[in-house]
Short mmCIF file of C-alpha atoms in Angstrom, two decimals:
data_model
loop_
_atom_site.label_atom_id
_atom_site.label_comp_id
_atom_site.label_asym_id
_atom_site.label_seq_id
_atom_site.Cartn_x
_atom_site.Cartn_y
_atom_site.Cartn_z
CA MET Y 1 62.20 59.76 99.40
CA GLY Y 2 61.70 55.99 99.17
CA GLU Y 3 64.56 55.40 101.56
CA ARG Y 4 63.03 57.80 104.04
CA ARG Y 5 59.66 56.01 103.87
CA GLY Y 6 61.51 52.74 104.50
CA ARG Y 7 62.99 54.18 107.64
CA PHE Y 8 59.60 55.28 108.87
CA TRP Y 9 58.14 51.81 108.24
CA CYS Y 10 61.03 50.26 110.20
CA ALA Y 11 60.43 52.67 113.04
CA ALA Y 12 56.70 51.93 113.02
CA ALA Y 13 57.35 48.18 113.15
CA ALA Y 14 59.73 48.67 116.06
CA VAL Y 15 57.10 50.67 117.95
CA LEU Y 16 54.45 47.99 117.43
CA VAL Y 17 56.73 45.22 118.67
CA LEU Y 18 57.85 47.21 121.66
CA SER Y 19 54.29 48.22 122.54
CA PHE Y 20 53.39 44.54 122.77
CA ALA Y 21 56.49 43.76 124.82
CA ALA Y 22 55.90 46.61 127.23
CA ALA Y 23 52.26 45.67 127.65
CA GLU Y 24 53.32 42.19 128.64
CA GLY Y 25 55.85 43.42 131.20
CA GLY Y 26 53.75 46.30 132.53
CA ARG Y 27 56.82 48.44 133.23
CA GLN Y 28 57.13 52.12 132.41
CA HIS Y 29 60.91 52.22 132.08
CA ALA Y 30 63.63 50.40 130.21
CA TYR Y 31 67.38 50.03 130.04
CA ALA Y 32 68.26 49.67 126.37
CA ALA Y 33 71.38 48.76 124.38
CA MET Y 34 71.99 48.19 120.69
CA MET Y 35 73.66 45.42 118.75
CA TYR Y 36 74.71 45.37 115.12
CA MET Y 37 77.05 43.36 112.93
CA GLY Y 38 79.91 44.25 110.62
CA THR Y 39 82.91 44.83 112.88
CA PRO Y 40 85.78 42.48 113.87
CA ARG Y 41 84.50 42.63 117.45
CA ASP Y 42 80.84 41.63 117.07
CA TYR Y 43 81.06 38.59 119.36
CA GLU Y 44 82.91 40.50 122.06
CA PHE Y 45 80.21 43.20 122.16
CA TYR Y 46 77.56 40.49 122.28
CA VAL Y 47 79.21 39.03 125.37
CA ALA Y 48 79.60 42.50 126.89
CA THR Y 49 75.92 43.26 126.32
CA ARG Y 50 74.91 40.03 128.05
CA VAL Y 51 77.13 40.75 131.04
CA MET Y 52 75.76 44.28 131.37
CA MET Y 53 72.14 43.19 131.14
CA ARG Y 54 72.63 40.40 133.64
CA SER Y 55 74.39 42.75 136.06
CA LEU Y 56 71.41 45.14 135.85
CA ALA Y 57 69.04 42.28 136.62
CA ARG Y 58 71.24 41.18 139.52
CA LEU Y 59 71.15 44.71 140.94
CA GLY Y 60 67.35 44.51 140.94
CA ALA Y 61 66.65 47.14 138.29
CA ASP Y 62 62.92 47.89 138.18
CA ALA Y 63 62.79 48.22 134.40
CA ASP Y 64 62.62 46.16 131.25
CA LEU Y 65 65.90 45.18 129.60
CA VAL Y 66 65.78 45.85 125.87
CA VAL Y 67 68.26 45.21 123.07
CA ILE Y 68 67.73 46.98 119.74
CA ALA Y 69 69.29 44.47 117.35
CA SER Y 70 69.90 44.89 113.64
CA ALA Y 71 68.29 42.29 111.38
CA ASP Y 72 71.60 40.53 110.68
CA VAL Y 73 72.35 39.66 114.31
CA PRO Y 74 72.58 35.83 114.45
CA PHE Y 75 69.34 34.13 115.40
CA HIS Y 76 70.91 32.03 118.17
CA TRP Y 77 72.30 35.19 119.79
CA VAL Y 78 68.83 36.70 119.81
CA GLN Y 79 67.34 33.52 121.28
CA THR Y 80 70.00 33.42 123.99
CA LEU Y 81 69.28 37.02 124.97
CA LYS Y 82 65.57 36.29 125.18
CA GLU Y 83 65.55 32.87 126.82
CA GLU Y 84 68.62 32.93 129.07
CA ASP Y 85 69.00 36.63 129.89
CA GLY Y 86 65.36 37.74 130.04
CA VAL Y 87 65.95 40.53 127.51
CA LYS Y 88 63.32 41.91 125.13
CA VAL Y 89 64.89 42.00 121.65
CA VAL Y 90 63.61 44.33 118.95
CA THR Y 91 64.84 43.72 115.41
CA VAL Y 92 65.34 46.79 113.22
CA GLU Y 93 66.88 47.68 109.88
CA ASN Y 94 70.16 49.56 109.99
CA LEU Y 95 69.93 53.32 109.61
CA LYS Y 96 72.15 54.60 106.84
CA ASN Y 97 74.94 56.84 108.11
CA PRO Y 98 75.13 59.90 105.82
CA TYR Y 99 78.51 60.96 107.23
CA GLU Y 100 80.57 58.11 105.76
CA GLY Y 101 82.21 60.48 103.29
CA GLN Y 102 83.65 62.75 105.99
CA GLY Y 103 87.42 62.89 106.11
CA ASN Y 104 87.57 62.01 109.83
CA PHE Y 105 84.96 59.22 109.64
CA ASN Y 106 85.84 56.01 111.47
CA PRO Y 107 84.28 52.91 109.84
CA ARG Y 108 83.57 51.32 113.21
CA PHE Y 109 80.94 54.04 113.80
CA LYS Y 110 79.09 53.27 110.58
CA LEU Y 111 76.01 51.76 112.25
CA THR Y 112 75.96 53.70 115.50
CA MET Y 113 73.02 55.77 114.22
CA ASN Y 114 70.89 52.76 115.16
CA LYS Y 115 71.01 54.24 118.65
CA LEU Y 116 68.39 56.76 117.48
CA TYR Y 117 65.85 53.93 117.49
CA ALA Y 118 65.72 54.43 121.27
CA TRP Y 119 63.29 57.31 120.61
CA THR Y 120 60.86 54.82 119.05
CA LEU Y 121 60.39 52.95 122.33
CA ALA Y 122 57.17 54.91 122.79
CA SER Y 123 55.59 52.41 125.18
CA TYR Y 124 58.04 53.48 127.87
CA ASP Y 125 57.93 56.74 129.76
CA ARG Y 126 61.73 56.91 130.17
CA VAL Y 127 64.60 54.94 128.64
CA VAL Y 128 68.23 54.78 129.71
CA MET Y 129 70.24 54.12 126.55
CA LEU Y 130 73.53 52.32 127.14
CA ASP Y 131 76.74 51.32 125.41
CA SER Y 132 77.93 47.81 126.17
CA ASP Y 133 81.11 48.97 127.93
CA ASN Y 134 79.29 50.25 131.02
CA LEU Y 135 80.11 48.59 134.33
CA PHE Y 136 77.33 49.09 136.91
CA LEU Y 137 78.42 49.28 140.54
CA HIS Y 138 75.05 50.28 142.03
CA ARG Y 139 71.41 50.41 141.05
CA THR Y 140 70.58 53.56 139.06
CA ASP Y 141 66.77 53.55 138.73
CA GLU Y 142 66.64 57.17 139.92
CA LEU Y 143 67.74 58.10 136.40
CA PHE Y 144 64.18 57.46 135.24
CA GLN Y 145 63.18 60.65 137.09
CA CYS Y 146 65.27 62.74 134.69
CA GLY Y 147 63.76 64.82 131.89
CA ASP Y 148 63.42 64.62 128.11
CA PHE Y 149 67.16 64.21 127.53
CA CYS Y 150 69.99 63.90 130.09
CA ALA Y 151 73.66 63.05 129.60
CA ALA Y 152 76.98 63.38 131.42
CA PHE Y 153 79.99 65.44 130.33
CA ILE Y 154 83.23 63.44 130.40
CA ASN Y 155 84.84 65.93 128.08
CA PRO Y 156 84.42 69.44 129.55
CA CYS Y 157 82.51 70.66 126.48
CA VAL Y 158 81.10 67.48 124.87
CA PHE Y 159 78.65 65.14 126.57
CA HIS Y 160 79.13 61.38 126.34
CA THR Y 161 76.50 59.14 124.75
CA GLY Y 162 77.62 55.93 126.45
CA LEU Y 163 74.72 56.48 128.86
CA PHE Y 164 71.89 58.95 128.46
CA VAL Y 165 68.28 59.28 129.55
CA LEU Y 166 65.53 60.09 127.06
CA ARG Y 167 61.80 60.37 126.78
CA PRO Y 168 60.75 58.32 123.73
CA SER Y 169 58.92 60.26 121.05
CA MET Y 170 58.13 59.37 117.46
CA ALA Y 171 58.00 63.07 116.63
CA VAL Y 172 61.58 63.52 117.83
CA PHE Y 173 62.69 60.39 115.96
CA LYS Y 174 61.16 61.61 112.69
CA ASP Y 175 62.83 64.98 113.16
CA MET Y 176 66.17 63.25 113.73
CA LEU Y 177 65.74 61.29 110.51
CA HIS Y 178 65.02 64.54 108.72
CA GLU Y 179 68.19 66.08 110.19
CA LEU Y 180 70.17 63.07 108.97
CA GLU Y 181 68.72 63.55 105.49
CA ILE Y 182 69.64 67.21 105.24
CA GLY Y 183 73.12 66.53 106.60
CA ARG Y 184 73.11 68.16 110.03
CA GLU Y 185 76.61 69.02 111.25
CA ASN Y 186 78.34 66.06 112.90
CA PRO Y 187 81.92 66.48 114.14
CA ASP Y 188 82.78 62.76 114.37
CA GLY Y 189 80.28 61.12 112.01
CA ALA Y 190 78.95 58.93 114.84
CA ASP Y 191 75.92 59.00 117.14
CA GLN Y 192 77.73 61.16 119.70
CA GLY Y 193 78.57 63.92 117.24
CA PHE Y 194 75.01 63.93 115.91
CA LEU Y 195 73.39 64.10 119.36
CA VAL Y 196 75.80 66.78 120.55
CA SER Y 197 74.76 68.82 117.53
CA TYR Y 198 71.07 68.02 118.10
CA PHE Y 199 71.16 69.07 121.77
CA PRO Y 200 73.63 71.97 121.57
CA ASP Y 201 72.60 73.75 124.78
CA LEU Y 202 72.93 70.83 127.21
CA LEU Y 203 76.09 72.31 128.74
CA ASP Y 204 74.05 75.26 129.97
CA ARG Y 205 71.32 73.12 131.54
CA PRO Y 206 71.06 72.49 135.31
CA MET Y 207 72.54 69.42 137.00
CA PHE Y 208 70.19 66.51 137.59
CA HIS Y 209 69.31 65.77 141.21
CA PRO Y 210 66.55 63.18 141.66
CA PRO Y 211 63.58 64.63 143.57
CA ALA Y 212 63.10 62.97 146.94
CA ASN Y 213 59.37 62.51 146.33
CA GLY Y 214 59.96 60.44 143.19
CA THR Y 215 58.44 62.90 140.72
CA LYS Y 216 59.79 63.12 137.18
CA LEU Y 217 61.45 66.22 135.81
CA GLU Y 218 60.77 67.97 132.53
CA GLY Y 219 63.29 69.40 130.05
CA THR Y 220 66.97 68.60 129.62
CA TYR Y 221 69.61 68.12 132.33
CA ARG Y 222 73.26 67.38 132.78
CA LEU Y 223 73.95 64.11 134.57
CA PRO Y 224 76.52 64.06 137.38
CA LEU Y 225 79.85 62.53 136.39
CA GLY Y 226 79.25 59.68 138.82
CA TYR Y 227 76.94 58.10 136.24
CA GLN Y 228 79.73 57.98 133.63
CA MET Y 229 83.03 57.64 135.44
CA ASP Y 230 85.76 57.43 132.84
CA ALA Y 231 88.06 54.54 133.78
CA SER Y 232 91.07 56.80 133.24
CA TYR Y 233 90.07 58.78 136.35
CA TYR Y 234 90.60 55.66 138.43
CA TYR Y 235 94.07 55.03 137.09
CA LEU Y 236 95.34 58.35 138.45
CA LYS Y 237 94.69 57.53 142.13
CA PHE Y 238 93.59 53.86 142.03
CA ARG Y 239 90.39 54.78 143.78
CA TRP Y 240 87.14 56.49 142.89
CA ASN Y 241 86.70 59.99 144.19
CA VAL Y 242 84.21 61.61 141.83
CA PRO Y 243 82.64 64.39 143.93
CA CYS Y 244 79.37 64.74 141.98
CA GLY Y 245 76.92 61.88 141.75
CA PRO Y 246 76.65 58.46 143.36
CA ASN Y 247 79.69 56.85 141.66
CA SER Y 248 77.44 54.21 140.14
CA VAL Y 249 78.67 53.49 136.59
CA ILE Y 250 82.13 53.06 135.08
CA THR Y 251 82.64 53.56 131.35
CA PHE Y 252 85.61 52.54 129.19
CA PRO Y 253 85.85 54.98 126.25
CA SER Y 254 89.39 53.89 125.50
CA CYS Y 255 91.15 52.20 122.61
CA PRO Y 256 88.80 49.50 121.23
CA TRP Y 257 91.43 46.79 121.73
CA LEU Y 258 91.74 47.64 125.45
CA LYS Y 259 88.10 47.20 126.38
CA PRO Y 260 87.80 45.40 129.74
CA TRP Y 261 86.46 42.13 128.32
CA TYR Y 262 89.70 41.33 126.49
CA TRP Y 263 91.93 39.02 128.52
CA TRP Y 264 95.07 41.03 127.76
CA SER Y 265 93.56 44.28 129.10
CA TRP Y 266 94.51 43.18 132.63
CA PRO Y 267 96.90 43.91 134.31
CA VAL Y 268 97.65 46.64 131.76
CA LEU Y 269 94.40 48.29 132.90
CA PRO Y 270 93.55 47.11 136.44
CA LEU Y 271 89.78 47.63 136.15
CA GLY Y 272 89.56 44.82 133.59
CA LEU Y 273 89.57 42.34 136.44
CA GLN Y 274 86.52 44.02 137.98
CA TRP Y 275 84.60 43.61 134.74
CA HIS Y 276 85.57 39.95 134.54
CA GLU Y 277 84.44 39.45 138.13
CA GLN Y 278 81.00 40.64 137.05
CA ARG Y 279 81.11 38.25 134.13
CA ARG Y 280 82.17 35.36 136.37
CA THR Y 281 79.33 36.13 138.75
CA ASN Y 282 76.60 36.78 136.18
CA LEU Y 283 77.47 34.75 133.09
CA GLY Y 284 80.47 32.47 133.54
CA TYR Y 285 82.93 31.21 130.92
CA SER Y 286 81.34 27.99 129.72
CA ALA Y 287 81.33 29.21 126.09
CA GLU Y 288 85.13 29.46 126.02
CA ALA Y 289 85.90 26.44 128.24
CA PRO Y 290 86.25 23.84 125.41
CA ALA Y 291 88.70 26.01 123.44
CA ILE Y 292 90.77 26.65 126.57
CA LEU Y 293 90.93 22.95 127.43
CA ILE Y 294 91.85 21.91 123.88
CA GLN Y 295 94.65 24.46 123.66
CA ALA Y 296 96.05 23.57 127.09
CA VAL Y 297 96.18 19.87 126.18
CA MET Y 298 97.73 20.71 122.79
CA TYR Y 299 100.52 22.82 124.33
CA LEU Y 300 101.26 20.21 127.00
CA GLY Y 301 101.39 17.57 124.28
CA ILE Y 302 103.82 19.65 122.21
CA ALA Y 303 106.10 20.11 125.21
CA VAL Y 304 106.07 16.41 126.13
CA ILE Y 305 106.58 15.18 122.55
CA THR Y 306 109.43 17.63 121.99
CA ARG Y 307 111.14 16.45 125.14
CA LEU Y 308 110.68 12.74 124.39
CA ALA Y 309 111.72 13.08 120.76
CA ARG Y 310 114.87 15.03 121.56
CA PRO Y 311 117.25 12.11 122.21
CA SER Y 312 116.08 9.98 119.27
CA ARG Y 313 115.52 12.51 116.50
CA VAL Y 314 117.88 12.85 113.54
CA LYS Y 315 120.81 14.72 115.03
CA LEU Y 316 122.84 17.48 113.61
CA CYS Y 317 126.44 16.54 113.12
CA TYR Y 318 129.74 18.00 112.12
CA ASN Y 319 130.59 17.74 108.46
CA ARG Y 320 134.28 16.94 108.67
CA ARG Y 321 134.92 17.08 104.95
CA PRO Y 322 136.65 20.23 103.74
CA GLU Y 323 133.49 21.52 102.08
CA LYS Y 324 133.02 25.21 101.55
CA SER Y 325 130.15 26.64 103.58
CA ILE Y 326 127.55 28.84 101.97
CA PRO Y 327 127.06 32.24 103.73
CA PHE Y 328 123.61 32.66 102.19
CA VAL Y 329 122.39 29.43 103.79
CA HIS Y 330 123.79 30.57 107.13
CA ALA Y 331 121.93 33.87 106.90
CA ILE Y 332 118.69 32.11 106.01
CA LEU Y 333 119.09 29.82 109.00
CA LYS Y 334 119.57 32.81 111.33
CA VAL Y 335 116.49 34.54 109.95
CA ALA Y 336 114.48 31.32 110.27
CA ALA Y 337 115.50 30.92 113.90
CA LEU Y 338 114.55 34.51 114.77
CA TRP Y 339 111.22 34.22 112.99
CA ALA Y 340 110.53 30.94 114.78
CA MET Y 341 111.17 32.65 118.13
CA PHE Y 342 108.84 35.48 117.14
CA ALA Y 343 106.13 33.02 116.06
CA ALA Y 344 106.46 31.08 119.33
CA HIS Y 345 105.60 34.25 121.26
CA THR Y 346 102.79 35.50 119.00
CA ILE Y 347 100.83 32.46 117.78
CA PRO Y 348 99.41 31.56 121.23
CA PHE Y 349 98.26 35.18 121.70
CA PHE Y 350 96.01 35.04 118.64
CA LEU Y 351 94.66 31.55 119.33
CA ILE Y 352 93.31 32.28 122.82
CA PRO Y 353 89.58 33.22 122.91
CA ARG Y 354 89.54 36.97 123.37
CA THR Y 355 86.96 37.13 126.16
CA VAL Y 356 88.36 34.56 128.60
CA HIS Y 357 89.28 35.56 132.13
CA PRO Y 358 92.67 37.34 132.21
CA LEU Y 359 94.17 34.83 134.63
CA LEU Y 360 93.22 31.99 132.28
CA GLY Y 361 94.26 33.93 129.21
CA TRP Y 362 97.74 34.85 130.45
CA SER Y 363 98.33 31.37 131.89
CA LEU Y 364 97.41 29.79 128.56
CA TYR Y 365 99.58 32.29 126.67
CA LEU Y 366 102.63 31.60 128.84
CA LEU Y 367 102.10 27.84 128.52
CA GLY Y 368 101.74 28.06 124.74
CA ALA Y 369 104.74 30.35 124.26
CA ALA Y 370 106.88 28.10 126.46
CA ALA Y 371 105.79 24.95 124.59
CA LEU Y 372 106.51 26.43 121.17
CA SER Y 373 109.82 27.85 122.41
CA THR Y 374 110.93 24.34 123.33
CA VAL Y 375 110.36 23.36 119.70
CA VAL Y 376 112.57 26.26 118.57
CA ILE Y 377 115.26 25.28 121.08
CA SER Y 378 115.19 21.68 119.91
CA VAL Y 379 115.14 22.35 116.16
CA PHE Y 380 117.89 24.98 116.11
CA LEU Y 381 119.96 23.56 119.00
CA LEU Y 382 119.76 26.82 120.93
CA PRO Y 383 120.59 27.35 124.62
CA PRO Y 384 117.27 27.30 126.53
CA LEU Y 385 117.71 30.26 128.88
CA PRO Y 386 118.39 32.95 126.23
CA VAL Y 387 115.42 31.76 124.18
CA LEU Y 388 113.13 31.85 127.23
CA THR Y 389 114.42 35.20 128.55
CA LEU Y 390 111.79 37.26 126.73
CA LEU Y 391 109.03 35.05 128.07
CA LEU Y 392 110.39 35.40 131.59
CA GLY Y 393 110.53 39.16 131.03
CA ILE Y 394 106.85 39.20 130.04
CA LEU Y 395 105.98 37.19 133.14
CA GLY Y 396 107.92 39.65 135.29
CA SER Y 397 106.16 42.63 133.74
CA LEU Y 398 102.78 41.07 134.56
CA PHE Y 399 103.79 40.76 138.21
CA VAL Y 400 105.07 44.34 138.28
CA MET Y 401 101.81 45.69 136.80
CA ALA Y 402 99.59 43.49 138.99
CA LEU Y 403 101.18 44.41 142.34
CA PRO Y 404 98.45 45.89 144.57
CA TRP Y 405 100.66 48.18 146.66
CA TYR Y 406 101.00 51.19 144.37
CA SER Y 407 99.74 54.42 145.89
CA ASP Y 408 98.65 55.88 142.56
CA GLY Y 409 98.95 55.44 138.81
CA VAL Y 410 102.04 57.61 138.51
CA VAL Y 411 104.04 55.40 140.87
CA ARG Y 412 102.85 52.33 138.98
CA ALA Y 413 103.85 53.83 135.63
CA LEU Y 414 107.31 54.67 136.99
CA ALA Y 415 107.69 51.12 138.34
CA VAL Y 416 106.75 49.62 134.96
CA PHE Y 417 109.13 51.99 133.18
CA GLY Y 418 111.93 51.12 135.61
CA TYR Y 419 111.34 47.41 135.10
CA ALA Y 420 111.38 47.83 131.31
CA PHE Y 421 114.58 49.91 131.54
CA CYS Y 422 116.32 47.17 133.56
CA CYS Y 423 114.89 44.31 131.53
CA ALA Y 424 115.71 45.64 128.05
CA PRO Y 425 119.52 45.07 128.28
CA VAL Y 426 118.94 41.53 129.54
CA VAL Y 427 116.62 40.73 126.62
CA TRP Y 428 119.09 42.28 124.19
CA ALA Y 429 121.96 40.25 125.67
CA SER Y 430 119.91 37.04 125.40
CA LEU Y 431 119.22 37.78 121.75
CA ALA Y 432 122.96 38.30 121.20
CA LYS Y 433 123.62 34.92 122.82
CA VAL Y 434 121.13 33.26 120.50
CA LEU Y 435 122.85 34.80 117.48
CA CYS Y 436 126.27 33.75 118.81
CA ALA Y 437 125.02 30.21 119.27
CA LEU Y 438 123.78 30.13 115.68
CA HIS Y 439 127.05 31.65 114.44
CA SER Y 440 129.19 29.13 116.29
CA LEU Y 441 127.07 26.37 114.86
CA HIS Y 442 127.75 27.73 111.37
CA GLU Y 443 131.49 28.08 111.95
CA ARG Y 444 131.62 24.38 112.74
CA GLU Y 445 129.81 23.85 109.42
CA THR Y 446 126.86 22.10 111.00
CA PHE Y 447 124.29 20.77 108.56
CA PHE Y 448 121.45 18.31 108.45
CA PRO Y 449 122.65 14.99 106.97
CA ARG Y 450 122.05 14.81 103.26
CA LEU Y 451 119.38 12.54 101.91
CA GLY Y 452 120.70 9.06 101.14
CA GLU Y 453 123.91 9.71 103.07
CA SER Y 454 124.76 8.52 106.57
CA THR Y 455 127.40 10.27 108.60
CA PRO Y 456 128.89 8.30 111.50
CA LEU Y 457 128.93 10.06 114.81
CA SER Y 458 131.87 9.87 117.16
CA ASP Y 459 131.56 10.46 120.86
CA SER Y 460 133.40 13.75 120.53
CA SER Y 461 131.16 15.06 117.79
CA LYS Y 462 127.78 14.26 119.32
CA LEU Y 463 125.85 17.25 120.61
CA TYR Y 464 123.81 15.15 123.04
#
């Protein structure tokens, strides 16, 4: 009971703050999003929220922009949203998710019940509640003419809560809290499952068509699919052809690590570039610029130093004495070389800021992988081309995926598969050459000079 009272007090505080904010702005409508902490992707969703809000402002949305932020959102993020993006921020306490014990519960949905706070925005006549992965192509203010609750069906039987229209009501909010307390059925343990259960008859409701005279509708409606165009529809034909609705909003309900703001999502998913174009136009990349510059200079420095140090470093030499080689040491050296090659291709990937532009991200990755590969080549005396073959293969795959001439997604998928089929034997052969090079080095009993011992080098035994 005490926990329930706490929720009501939080809701009441939110209403008071929002009443003041709405009175200042004098607007009847709002676009709202939520922010909370506790996931590995908090910063990325913060950036995505800023881009979305700025794109709405750029489209001339006649509504307030509101972010419902949990109390643990960093203060400087909140200040940036207010001062630089013109967003009204409301701080709330997290709603406890009673479905955490479900067998199919995904921890990343733990705090998504905060979306229910949208019903406390009682100073607004209509609110469009948004997830941060919406990409707005056109102005959508006609949505404020919809009724008490409106949502689009991406799944034929389950509506999507990435964008929905609601009429704020404290009575509805209190009833939702009560339903949470008594454990209303929730298929996925997240906000979508709860709302689908709370509005079970939406599938049978009429389709929303905005009245020409600007009047507002009553009741519940289905939104046309054009307000929630699943990005996967685009990948089938590489064009939008959603017959119902104005084709205004793209949503990305895909794997969390392939959201459009991640630099590696393009050219794997072509629409990622469109999202980054909106970011470039509305927000820019100044936050990531120092890290990009530092890494680029570091990788160039590694490449230059490795090249300059190559002739003068302590050289490997033939041990001409009839000393028995140790197979275990040879095996360890092979494993070390392979792990070094693996590290050269993976370390740059994890160092690059996740939300940089894909062209910058891939360029920096290729530069970093090439620089670290030169270190591997130099340390283990490997032939350069076989070591760099995998990197060249990655570069080729990017070109194949990024080509703009594919007629549809099926042709593109076949082209990528064909490239991978042709490239795999080449990569395998290059790996075999690397192993052969290491083996031949072992057969000649090549070792680092022992400490305190100098081994003269003849012209015939020098490797350089």
